[in-house]
């Protein structure tokens, strides 16, 4: 038995005895064939390859199926908005509208005052974003660059306020804006705007985010600017702000999206329907068929399309900034 | 201590906001915001002395407060004061928000919302204990584990694939960029009695309008899970991409199974992100509100004026806000304490479990 396995082979015209009798060695081109449990390396490799391909296919099937489930509500929104009422509630559900009803949108534009709500939302978004950016830039600069007594403890107090649920604040903020005379009978449009803008001029989270960003800017730049006789003010606007632009863009877009989605506070503080924001307008509009008293899902979904599409456009154009801004939150607790 | 430089290297210095030229033949250095001039007293045979020209940090002191001014005013008015004031209102009787008047102090508000003490009319208030608390706790303990586990699996799967990774990642992020009310309304169409879900599963269940609250909880939880997953995937993916590949190679050499690798390597190394996600999503789930409004158009399955059987704690707070401010404040304090306890508990548990 051993004699069969044991072979002699030649290396550089010298005869050597095979030191590893369990390996079969052939002489001419030195073909080494290692076997484990009766299988060669090639067969093991091939098997591993096959399992890898199969598991990859399974991962793709799993993830694509989930992705389809994730986009299904969006797909359903699009096709429902183009369906007739009878088709929406029919016993046989269709995955594509038999008659494409563009008239749903025409009707919605008549009932749902999209323009007014859109205008209100954009005005509120612009002014609350500008205010937030200013306060955030100033505070982040002070925390990142300037030295003053109690800096660290003040920053800790700031961070602690992030733990307080917003609902705790809503009640008293309502009392506060009421005492400013911004809420109540005879509220003007400007007062309604003030209610929806001023309380949102701060975000401790954005201050935290921007401070981290400012801190990464090397100290040498600051000292160089000082030596050049630049004041803190011009250093902030000429050096820090341009360098932190990506973060500022992220903050702007997230703030815009926040306003677009805000529902509770505008609902509380606005006296008249025409002062409200887009979410309120959407939920408060009634899309009920006058004859049957049933909800007109086609109109309702067409209206939700109008609210969703601008957000999607924003996402398509600023995907990088949105995902980075949101993701930045989780990098280190 | 100081590395003094000749005048050429340090031309000028800002003194009290003005650029001042430095006198010649002196040597300067800057350390910790203090510009120091070296003064020679050699002629008087005195030792070298160091005199500070300008303490920049002392100047920055008031300047920093100027920069912080707007934020501090806003935080004081819209964050700190409301917190204290809400706790104060919670202990007052019949607080009127318009006039700021109330009928003395009491702790009965907490008793009233918990159904222990009768209201002024003699009846017992039951919505909070009957609907708000159970609903909120069901939402928290169903949606948070479900969405976190699902997000973790999706992120691990996304991280392991090569092709279309960015595209799929973007698709999974889509629910984040939506209006909660709008998509809630779409879900109510999907789960309509004549909707696609009943059609696909060949069932005849009333999910939304006029539904049994126990059944109505299912679409609500599905909706919350669907809308809360994108943020988690994003956070987990950024965490996964930060894990050193060596750990996986080592596991491969030791021929670890996929499940064991996930449980013994990925989860422990991802524990900071998991803790962060758990803390934030527990807080978020306790404050669930807009999803109920979007899905049911009111506090319950019967719409705006029906029985508030789908009410959450936050829904209860908003409902009482203008009419029964004291009760709303008491409920808010209750929520605050619960959230605080849960957050503390998670941090205590995580101490032994989270690896940094």
XYZ file of C-alpha atoms in Angstrom:
689
model
C 0.000 0.000 0.000
C 2.613 2.490 1.119
C 4.773 1.575 -1.773
C 2.106 2.763 -4.184
C 1.885 6.204 -2.703
C 5.528 6.626 -2.047
C 7.214 7.732 -5.213
C 10.484 9.220 -6.018
C 10.760 12.410 -7.931
C 13.502 14.407 -9.497
C 14.391 17.971 -8.732
C 17.256 19.422 -10.610
C 18.566 15.994 -11.420
C 18.738 15.047 -7.782
C 16.709 12.234 -6.434
C 14.852 12.989 -3.263
C 12.591 10.734 -1.309
C 9.128 12.117 -0.801
C 9.107 13.385 2.760
C 5.303 13.421 2.977
C 4.052 10.014 2.040
C 0.393 11.040 2.419
C 0.722 13.416 -0.544
C 0.875 11.971 -3.983
C 3.598 13.594 -5.955
C 4.147 13.166 -9.654
C 7.527 13.882 -10.992
C 7.485 15.509 -14.406
C 5.856 18.914 -13.767
C 5.410 18.427 -10.046
C 1.616 18.032 -9.887
C 0.605 18.263 -6.286
C -2.793 16.870 -5.406
C -3.920 17.273 -1.828
C -6.959 15.355 -0.713
C -9.043 15.896 2.367
C -11.715 13.415 3.341
C -11.550 11.954 -0.108
C -12.063 15.290 -1.905
C -9.585 17.300 -3.848
C -8.998 21.015 -3.449
C -10.643 21.686 -6.790
C -13.851 19.955 -5.828
C -13.972 21.794 -2.504
C -13.368 25.096 -4.283
C -16.088 24.300 -6.798
C -18.517 23.443 -4.048
C -17.744 26.660 -2.165
C -18.289 28.603 -5.376
C -21.685 26.972 -5.895
C -22.805 27.659 -2.313
C -21.658 31.248 -2.658
C -23.617 31.764 -5.867
C -26.717 30.140 -4.402
C -26.546 32.224 -1.221
C -25.992 35.390 -3.272
C -29.066 34.551 -5.350
C -31.072 34.006 -2.169
C -29.882 37.310 -0.725
C -30.911 39.076 -3.937
C -34.323 37.393 -4.012
C -34.901 38.300 -0.361
C -33.785 41.892 -0.726
C -35.539 42.564 -4.024
C -38.779 41.092 -2.658
C -38.536 43.381 0.372
C -37.685 46.334 -1.836
C -40.802 45.654 -3.901
C -42.878 45.515 -0.716
C -41.324 48.827 0.271
C -42.205 50.614 -2.955
C -45.622 48.995 -3.231
C -47.427 51.781 -1.325
C -45.921 54.323 -3.726
C -46.964 52.285 -6.750
C -50.433 51.865 -5.331
C -50.661 55.585 -4.680
C -49.791 56.370 -8.297
C -52.266 53.959 -9.860
C -55.076 54.651 -7.375
C -54.809 58.344 -8.131
C -55.555 57.521 -11.768
C -58.429 55.113 -11.196
C -62.159 55.558 -11.258
C -63.993 55.205 -7.974
C -65.808 52.090 -9.103
C -62.551 50.479 -10.057
C -60.889 51.283 -6.732
C -63.526 49.555 -4.653
C -64.280 46.806 -7.172
C -64.083 43.197 -6.018
C -61.605 42.472 -8.792
C -58.591 44.629 -8.028
C -56.547 45.768 -11.010
C -52.840 46.515 -10.989
C -53.180 49.127 -13.690
C -56.075 51.559 -14.223
C -58.355 50.447 -17.063
C -59.264 54.054 -17.806
C -56.592 56.585 -16.845
C -58.474 59.325 -14.996
C -56.445 62.508 -15.269
C -59.656 64.248 -14.271
C -58.992 63.189 -10.659
C -56.180 65.715 -10.587
C -58.310 68.397 -12.218
C -60.943 67.868 -9.543
C -58.383 67.935 -6.742
C -57.001 71.254 -7.939
C -60.534 72.637 -7.693
C -61.269 71.317 -4.182
C -57.869 71.220 -2.529
C -56.344 74.685 -2.422
C -52.912 73.369 -3.248
C -51.449 76.761 -4.197
C -52.277 78.460 -0.894
C -50.999 75.602 1.246
C -47.902 75.279 -0.878
C -47.238 79.023 -0.568
C -47.701 78.964 3.217
C -45.434 75.955 3.550
C -42.680 77.495 1.441
C -42.802 80.832 3.264
C -42.650 79.117 6.651
C -39.898 76.768 5.457
C -37.737 79.576 4.059
C -37.937 81.823 7.101
C -37.554 79.095 9.685
C -34.588 77.700 7.756
C -32.843 81.084 7.554
C -33.375 81.671 11.266
C -32.189 78.204 12.174
C -29.096 78.485 9.998
C -28.115 81.810 11.570
C -28.576 80.734 15.182
C -26.912 77.387 14.475
C -23.885 78.931 12.784
C -23.357 81.450 15.598
C -23.763 78.920 18.382
C -21.657 76.251 16.700
C -18.901 78.812 16.078
C -18.910 79.926 19.690
C -18.785 76.350 20.934
C -16.154 75.221 18.465
C -13.748 78.177 18.348
C -14.204 80.745 21.068
C -13.062 80.246 24.607
C -15.221 81.397 27.431
C -16.017 80.397 30.954
C -18.543 77.576 31.274
C -18.366 76.515 27.628
C -18.417 72.794 28.271
C -21.105 72.899 30.948
C -23.325 75.102 28.769
C -22.919 72.684 25.897
C -23.919 69.817 28.179
C -27.088 71.729 29.125
C -27.791 72.157 25.399
C -27.352 68.455 24.760
C -29.576 67.575 27.686
C -32.469 69.552 26.190
C -32.453 67.074 23.301
C -33.764 64.444 25.706
C -36.961 66.374 26.440
C -39.838 65.163 24.274
C -41.273 67.933 22.111
C -44.745 67.245 23.482
C -43.633 68.673 26.832
C -42.903 71.934 25.081
C -45.987 72.136 22.885
C -48.355 72.953 25.738
C -46.322 75.827 27.153
C -45.244 77.080 23.745
C -48.890 77.322 22.897
C -49.384 79.396 26.049
C -46.332 81.493 25.133
C -47.379 82.337 21.574
C -50.861 83.039 22.911
C -49.382 85.526 25.377
C -47.490 87.183 22.508
C -50.938 87.713 20.997
C -50.171 85.553 17.967
C -52.977 83.059 18.568
C -56.634 83.702 19.098
C -59.537 85.499 17.530
C -58.663 87.800 14.663
C -55.312 86.180 13.969
C -53.631 87.651 10.915
C -51.625 85.701 8.375
C -48.377 87.271 9.606
C -49.148 86.225 13.183
C -49.853 82.701 12.040
C -46.538 82.656 10.193
C -44.725 83.959 13.286
C -46.249 81.153 15.356
C -45.015 78.565 12.936
C -41.572 80.096 12.379
C -40.109 81.605 15.551
C -40.315 78.596 17.917
C -38.418 76.548 15.325
C -35.419 78.839 15.038
C -33.401 76.552 17.250
C -32.249 73.020 16.856
C -29.777 71.725 19.393
C -29.106 68.746 17.189
C -27.997 70.894 14.266
C -25.794 72.947 16.593
C -24.169 69.700 17.696
C -23.749 68.577 14.076
C -22.226 71.846 12.900
C -19.965 72.154 15.929
C -18.441 68.766 15.101
C -17.910 70.014 11.560
C -16.347 73.294 12.689
C -14.038 71.459 15.067
C -12.521 69.524 12.187
C -11.289 72.741 10.601
C -7.626 72.967 11.638
C -6.659 75.473 14.278
C -3.818 76.738 12.066
C -6.359 78.364 9.748
C -7.782 80.297 12.673
C -4.370 81.426 13.867
C -3.340 82.344 10.326
C -6.471 84.467 9.969
C -5.710 86.092 13.317
C -2.165 86.912 12.238
C -3.557 88.378 9.019
C -5.644 90.653 11.154
C -9.000 89.018 10.346
C -11.686 89.378 12.961
C -13.622 86.388 14.259
C -16.619 87.586 12.304
C -14.916 87.612 8.921
C -13.142 84.339 9.703
C -16.515 82.740 10.391
C -18.065 83.912 7.114
C -15.016 83.690 4.851
C -13.485 80.436 6.061
C -15.712 78.372 8.345
C -19.055 78.711 6.569
C -17.721 77.868 3.085
C -15.852 74.868 4.474
C -18.970 73.587 6.253
C -21.229 74.090 3.221
C -22.182 70.395 2.783
C -23.461 70.227 6.358
C -25.324 73.506 5.954
C -26.999 72.235 2.779
C -28.001 69.051 4.605
C -29.479 71.106 7.434
C -31.389 73.309 4.977
C -32.954 70.378 3.155
C -33.835 68.462 6.310
C -35.390 71.603 7.758
C -37.401 72.103 4.565
C -38.622 68.523 4.720
C -39.492 68.978 8.374
C -41.706 71.952 7.572
C -43.309 70.096 4.686
C -44.225 67.263 7.065
C -45.181 69.276 10.150
C -48.759 68.722 11.091
C -49.385 69.064 14.809
C -48.137 72.541 15.599
C -49.598 74.307 12.534
C -52.876 72.579 13.241
C -52.877 73.942 16.797
C -51.849 77.530 16.241
C -53.650 78.469 13.036
C -57.080 79.950 13.328
C -58.168 79.813 9.726
C -57.846 77.046 7.185
C -56.114 79.313 4.690
C -53.206 79.828 7.134
C -52.434 76.141 7.414
C -49.636 74.112 5.922
C -49.769 71.384 3.323
C -50.197 68.384 5.679
C -53.124 70.025 7.432
C -54.690 70.959 4.147
C -54.414 67.400 2.947
C -55.923 65.781 6.038
C -58.643 68.386 6.503
C -59.853 68.383 2.934
C -62.859 66.187 2.449
C -62.973 64.036 -0.614
C -66.413 62.605 -0.028
C -68.784 61.846 -2.839
C -71.824 64.062 -2.421
C -74.319 61.381 -3.477
C -73.138 58.230 -1.714
C -71.319 59.874 1.220
C -68.358 57.586 0.612
C -64.762 58.666 0.467
C -63.516 59.353 -3.041
C -60.238 57.515 -2.817
C -59.211 58.578 -6.312
C -59.359 62.273 -5.406
C -57.812 61.685 -2.009
C -54.882 59.764 -3.469
C -54.396 62.320 -6.210
C -54.037 64.915 -3.451
C -51.498 62.780 -1.593
C -49.571 62.514 -4.867
C -49.397 66.304 -5.046
C -47.951 66.397 -1.528
C -45.507 63.542 -2.085
C -44.092 64.416 -5.510
C -42.312 67.658 -4.466
C -40.576 65.761 -1.655
C -39.461 63.108 -4.120
C -38.106 65.732 -6.493
C -36.167 67.244 -3.607
C -34.844 63.791 -2.753
C -33.759 63.074 -6.333
C -31.786 66.301 -6.563
C -30.276 66.284 -3.070
C -30.061 62.558 -2.338
C -26.422 62.799 -1.269
C -27.019 65.633 1.174
C -30.180 64.155 2.633
C -28.724 60.714 3.221
C -25.495 62.114 4.591
C -27.278 64.535 6.883
C -29.537 61.832 8.243
C -26.751 59.270 8.432
C -24.382 61.617 10.236
C -26.681 61.334 13.219
C -25.782 57.733 13.834
C -22.042 57.679 13.387
C -21.355 58.091 17.055
C -24.323 58.131 19.446
C 7.499 77.556 27.312
C 7.376 80.214 24.632
C 9.013 80.204 21.279
C 9.652 83.844 20.605
C 9.795 85.019 17.044
C 11.149 88.132 15.495
C 8.880 90.889 14.372
C 8.905 89.720 10.755
C 7.147 86.511 11.619
C 4.446 88.171 13.654
C 3.627 91.453 12.020
C 0.539 92.619 13.783
C -1.873 91.568 16.411
C -5.534 92.284 16.903
C -6.098 94.351 20.018
C -9.694 95.077 21.047
C -10.970 94.472 17.546
C -8.393 96.728 15.880
C -5.261 95.647 14.120
C -2.281 97.088 15.918
C 1.184 97.151 14.468
C 3.779 95.693 16.743
C 6.655 97.875 17.829
C 9.925 96.886 16.227
C 12.845 95.178 17.863
C 10.607 93.044 20.020
C 9.962 89.354 20.037
C 6.516 87.829 20.236
C 4.806 84.524 20.637
C 1.243 83.385 20.781
C 0.070 80.689 23.128
C -3.445 79.881 24.303
C -4.851 83.059 22.822
C -2.317 85.226 24.642
C 0.145 87.222 22.600
C 3.237 87.722 24.645
C 5.991 90.237 24.104
C 9.458 89.605 25.308
C 10.760 92.657 27.148
C 14.424 92.938 27.754
C 15.592 94.569 30.908
C 19.206 93.730 30.290
C 20.388 97.258 30.828
C 19.038 97.272 34.321
C 20.636 93.872 34.851
C 17.279 92.435 35.680
C 16.211 88.972 34.515
C 13.964 88.477 31.451
C 10.296 89.161 32.003
C 7.239 88.081 30.131
C 4.368 90.518 29.791
C 1.038 89.667 28.209
C -0.167 92.186 25.670
C -3.697 91.029 25.235
C -5.660 88.184 26.706
C -7.725 87.118 23.696
C -9.814 84.695 25.720
C -10.897 87.459 28.075
C -11.989 89.456 25.049
C -13.702 86.423 23.562
C -15.695 85.991 26.715
C -18.258 88.674 25.981
C -17.950 88.081 22.257
C -18.864 84.425 22.690
C -21.937 85.380 24.671
C -22.893 87.726 21.851
C -22.692 84.846 19.374
C -24.663 82.605 21.702
C -27.197 85.295 22.559
C -29.922 84.430 20.030
C -29.736 80.724 20.763
C -29.764 81.161 24.509
C -32.788 83.476 24.355
C -34.652 81.040 22.094
C -33.726 77.990 24.162
C -34.777 79.754 27.331
C -38.121 80.864 25.869
C -39.023 77.812 23.798
C -37.274 74.912 25.567
C -36.377 75.530 29.195
C -39.267 77.726 30.254
C -41.895 75.446 28.629
C -40.437 72.430 30.391
C -40.732 74.066 33.799
C -44.055 75.639 32.954
C -45.586 72.348 31.785
C -44.618 70.666 35.043
C -46.116 73.675 36.840
C -49.375 73.491 34.837
C -49.636 69.773 35.557
C -50.066 70.630 39.234
C -52.677 73.347 38.752
C -56.413 73.070 38.600
C -58.360 74.324 35.578
C -55.491 76.214 33.995
C -56.738 78.671 31.378
C -54.110 79.185 28.722
C -55.598 82.429 27.410
C -55.593 84.266 30.732
C -53.030 82.203 32.631
C -55.379 81.823 35.589
C -55.991 78.678 37.610
C -57.859 77.548 40.743
C -54.989 76.626 43.025
C -52.590 73.709 43.140
C -53.497 70.055 43.120
C -52.048 66.672 42.333
C -55.464 65.406 41.265
C -54.668 65.809 37.566
C -52.549 62.690 37.651
C -55.283 60.866 39.517
C -57.855 62.021 36.964
C -55.930 60.858 33.905
C -55.136 57.537 35.579
C -58.830 57.100 36.410
C -58.295 57.115 40.170
C -60.046 60.358 41.112
C -63.276 61.677 39.618
C -63.319 64.873 37.567
C -65.153 67.967 38.734
C -68.362 66.616 37.207
C -68.025 63.462 39.295
C -67.427 61.144 36.331
C -64.297 59.135 35.857
C -62.015 59.883 32.966
C -61.185 56.582 31.316
C -59.746 57.275 27.863
C -56.194 57.513 29.088
C -55.991 54.199 30.900
C -58.392 52.386 28.584
C -56.955 53.446 25.234
C -53.959 55.770 25.324
C -51.605 53.779 27.574
C -52.300 50.266 26.199
C -52.187 51.452 22.578
C -48.920 53.309 23.098
C -47.288 50.334 24.802
C -48.467 47.930 22.085
C -47.021 50.243 19.425
C -43.732 50.554 21.309
C -43.209 46.876 22.032
C -44.349 45.636 18.638
C -42.853 48.152 16.233
C -39.467 48.816 17.848
C -38.206 45.191 17.981
C -39.768 44.344 14.600
C -38.368 47.316 12.733
C -34.942 47.112 14.393
C -34.539 43.395 13.617
C -35.796 43.801 10.061
C -33.568 46.835 9.490
C -30.574 44.912 10.805
C -31.218 41.970 8.469
C -31.766 44.233 5.473
C -28.594 46.199 6.243
C -26.493 43.047 6.574
C -27.921 41.734 3.300
C -27.359 45.100 1.587
C -23.813 45.219 2.884
C -23.013 41.768 1.505
C -24.101 42.393 -2.083
C -22.068 43.961 -4.854
C -24.414 44.910 -7.681
C -27.235 47.467 -7.322
C -26.267 48.154 -3.710
C -26.711 51.934 -4.061
C -29.990 51.571 -5.976
C -31.493 49.205 -3.410
C -30.238 51.382 -0.568
C -32.001 54.358 -2.118
C -35.221 52.367 -2.515
C -35.149 51.383 1.146
C -34.609 55.023 2.036
C -37.692 56.232 0.137
C -40.206 55.945 3.025
C -38.111 58.493 4.897
C -38.790 61.195 2.305
C -42.533 61.097 2.536
C -45.248 62.997 4.237
C -46.510 60.902 7.169
C -50.104 62.032 6.680
C -50.100 61.429 2.925
C -48.718 57.901 3.067
C -50.941 57.119 6.048
C -53.873 57.914 3.771
C -52.434 55.634 1.074
C -52.169 52.830 3.620
C -55.797 53.359 4.544
C -56.665 52.792 0.855
C -54.479 49.667 0.700
C -56.119 48.263 3.835
C -59.611 49.312 2.810
C -62.312 46.673 3.106
C -62.420 46.555 -0.694
C -58.715 47.168 -0.944
C -55.804 45.272 -2.330
C -54.769 43.487 0.899
C -58.115 41.785 1.311
C -58.092 40.969 -2.394
C -54.596 39.452 -2.331
C -55.218 37.347 0.761
C -58.753 36.575 -0.305
C -60.056 37.778 3.061
C -62.894 39.989 4.147
C -61.480 41.790 7.151
C -62.364 45.325 8.177
C -58.975 46.877 8.856
C -59.567 50.596 9.106
C -62.984 52.204 9.179
C -65.248 50.625 11.769
C -62.678 47.985 12.604
C -62.098 46.200 15.861
C -59.265 48.177 17.540
C -57.243 44.970 17.985
C -57.361 44.363 14.221
C -56.828 48.026 13.384
C -53.576 47.798 15.327
C -52.114 45.559 12.578
C -52.147 48.095 9.711
C -51.026 50.792 12.144
C -48.005 48.761 13.257
C -47.152 47.760 9.691
C -47.280 51.390 8.674
C -45.073 52.490 11.581
C -42.527 49.723 10.885
C -42.497 50.607 7.185
C -41.909 54.278 7.850
C -39.341 53.852 10.624
C -37.026 51.383 8.880
C -35.159 53.735 6.455
C -33.421 55.731 9.164
C -32.341 52.546 10.903
C -30.949 51.011 7.714
C -28.958 54.155 7.033
C -27.438 54.149 10.509
C -26.725 50.411 10.495
C -25.161 50.521 7.039
C -22.795 53.318 7.992
C -21.876 51.262 11.055
C -21.381 48.074 9.036
C -19.136 49.823 6.550
C -16.938 50.874 9.458
C -16.315 47.305 10.644
C -12.854 46.006 9.813
C -12.940 43.229 7.186
C -10.280 41.312 9.155
C -12.869 40.096 11.650
C -14.835 38.423 8.870
C -11.722 36.911 7.322
C -10.773 35.478 10.714
C -14.272 34.047 11.081
C -14.034 32.555 7.588
C -10.734 30.856 8.399
C -12.307 29.383 11.532
C -15.178 28.288 9.269
C -17.833 30.080 11.303
C -21.394 29.741 10.073
C -23.163 32.816 8.665
C -25.575 32.998 11.607
C -22.771 32.720 14.147
C -20.747 35.415 12.354
C -23.770 37.709 12.443
C -24.464 37.073 16.103
C -20.886 36.957 17.404
C -19.172 39.583 15.253
C -21.600 41.905 13.499
C -24.050 42.509 16.342
C -21.428 43.191 19.048
C -19.424 45.468 16.767
C -22.605 47.266 15.758
C -23.776 47.646 19.361
C -23.192 51.420 19.588
C -25.445 51.963 16.573
C -27.996 49.458 17.883
C -28.119 51.248 21.224
C -28.532 54.601 19.498
C -31.326 53.228 17.307
C -33.087 51.556 20.227
C -33.010 54.697 22.365
C -34.235 56.985 19.584
C -36.879 54.598 18.272
C -38.280 53.858 21.730
C -38.645 57.595 22.268
C -40.149 57.975 18.784
C -42.621 55.121 19.262
C -43.806 56.547 22.579
C -44.655 59.761 20.714
C -46.541 58.158 17.806
C -49.316 60.447 16.628
C -49.310 61.459 12.963
C -49.498 57.835 11.804
C -52.811 57.468 13.660
C -54.102 60.700 12.141
C -53.006 59.660 8.659
C -54.471 56.190 8.857
C -57.720 56.753 10.752
C -58.431 60.468 10.293
C -59.215 60.721 13.969
C -58.574 59.151 17.334
C -60.302 55.895 16.499
C -61.604 53.517 13.900
C -64.826 55.487 13.631
C -63.147 58.652 12.400
C -63.148 62.133 13.859
C -66.054 61.923 16.262
C -66.052 58.254 17.174
C -64.808 56.364 20.187
C -61.082 57.207 20.632
C -60.093 53.542 20.595
C -56.855 54.090 18.641
C -55.738 57.039 20.753
C -52.109 57.238 21.866
C -50.686 59.197 24.801
C -49.603 62.061 22.549
C -52.977 62.041 20.818
C -54.590 62.412 24.247
C -52.284 65.352 25.036
C -53.125 67.197 21.822
C -56.814 66.572 22.213
C -56.978 68.147 25.684
C -54.522 70.930 24.940
C -56.848 73.898 24.641
C -59.859 72.750 26.671
C -58.300 70.827 29.578
C -54.758 72.188 29.622
C -54.024 70.871 33.120
C -54.891 67.303 32.133
C -52.814 67.579 28.960
C -49.856 68.826 31.002
C -50.254 65.983 33.479
C -50.276 63.465 30.621
C -47.185 65.129 29.121
C -45.331 64.891 32.431
C -46.399 61.255 32.663
C -44.986 60.615 29.167
C -41.794 62.504 30.002
C -41.193 60.388 33.110
C -41.826 57.135 31.213
C -39.461 58.125 28.401
C -36.820 59.199 30.905
C -37.090 55.903 32.795
C -36.858 53.885 29.591
C -33.850 55.815 28.349
C -32.070 55.397 31.681
C -32.907 51.695 31.735
C -31.485 51.239 28.261
C -28.281 53.006 29.202
C -27.904 50.858 32.332
C -28.513 47.628 30.393
C -26.196 48.777 27.609
C -23.298 49.396 30.002
C -22.430 45.711 29.999
C -23.563 45.016 26.466
C -22.246 47.791 24.274
C -18.677 47.632 23.027
C -17.088 50.861 21.943
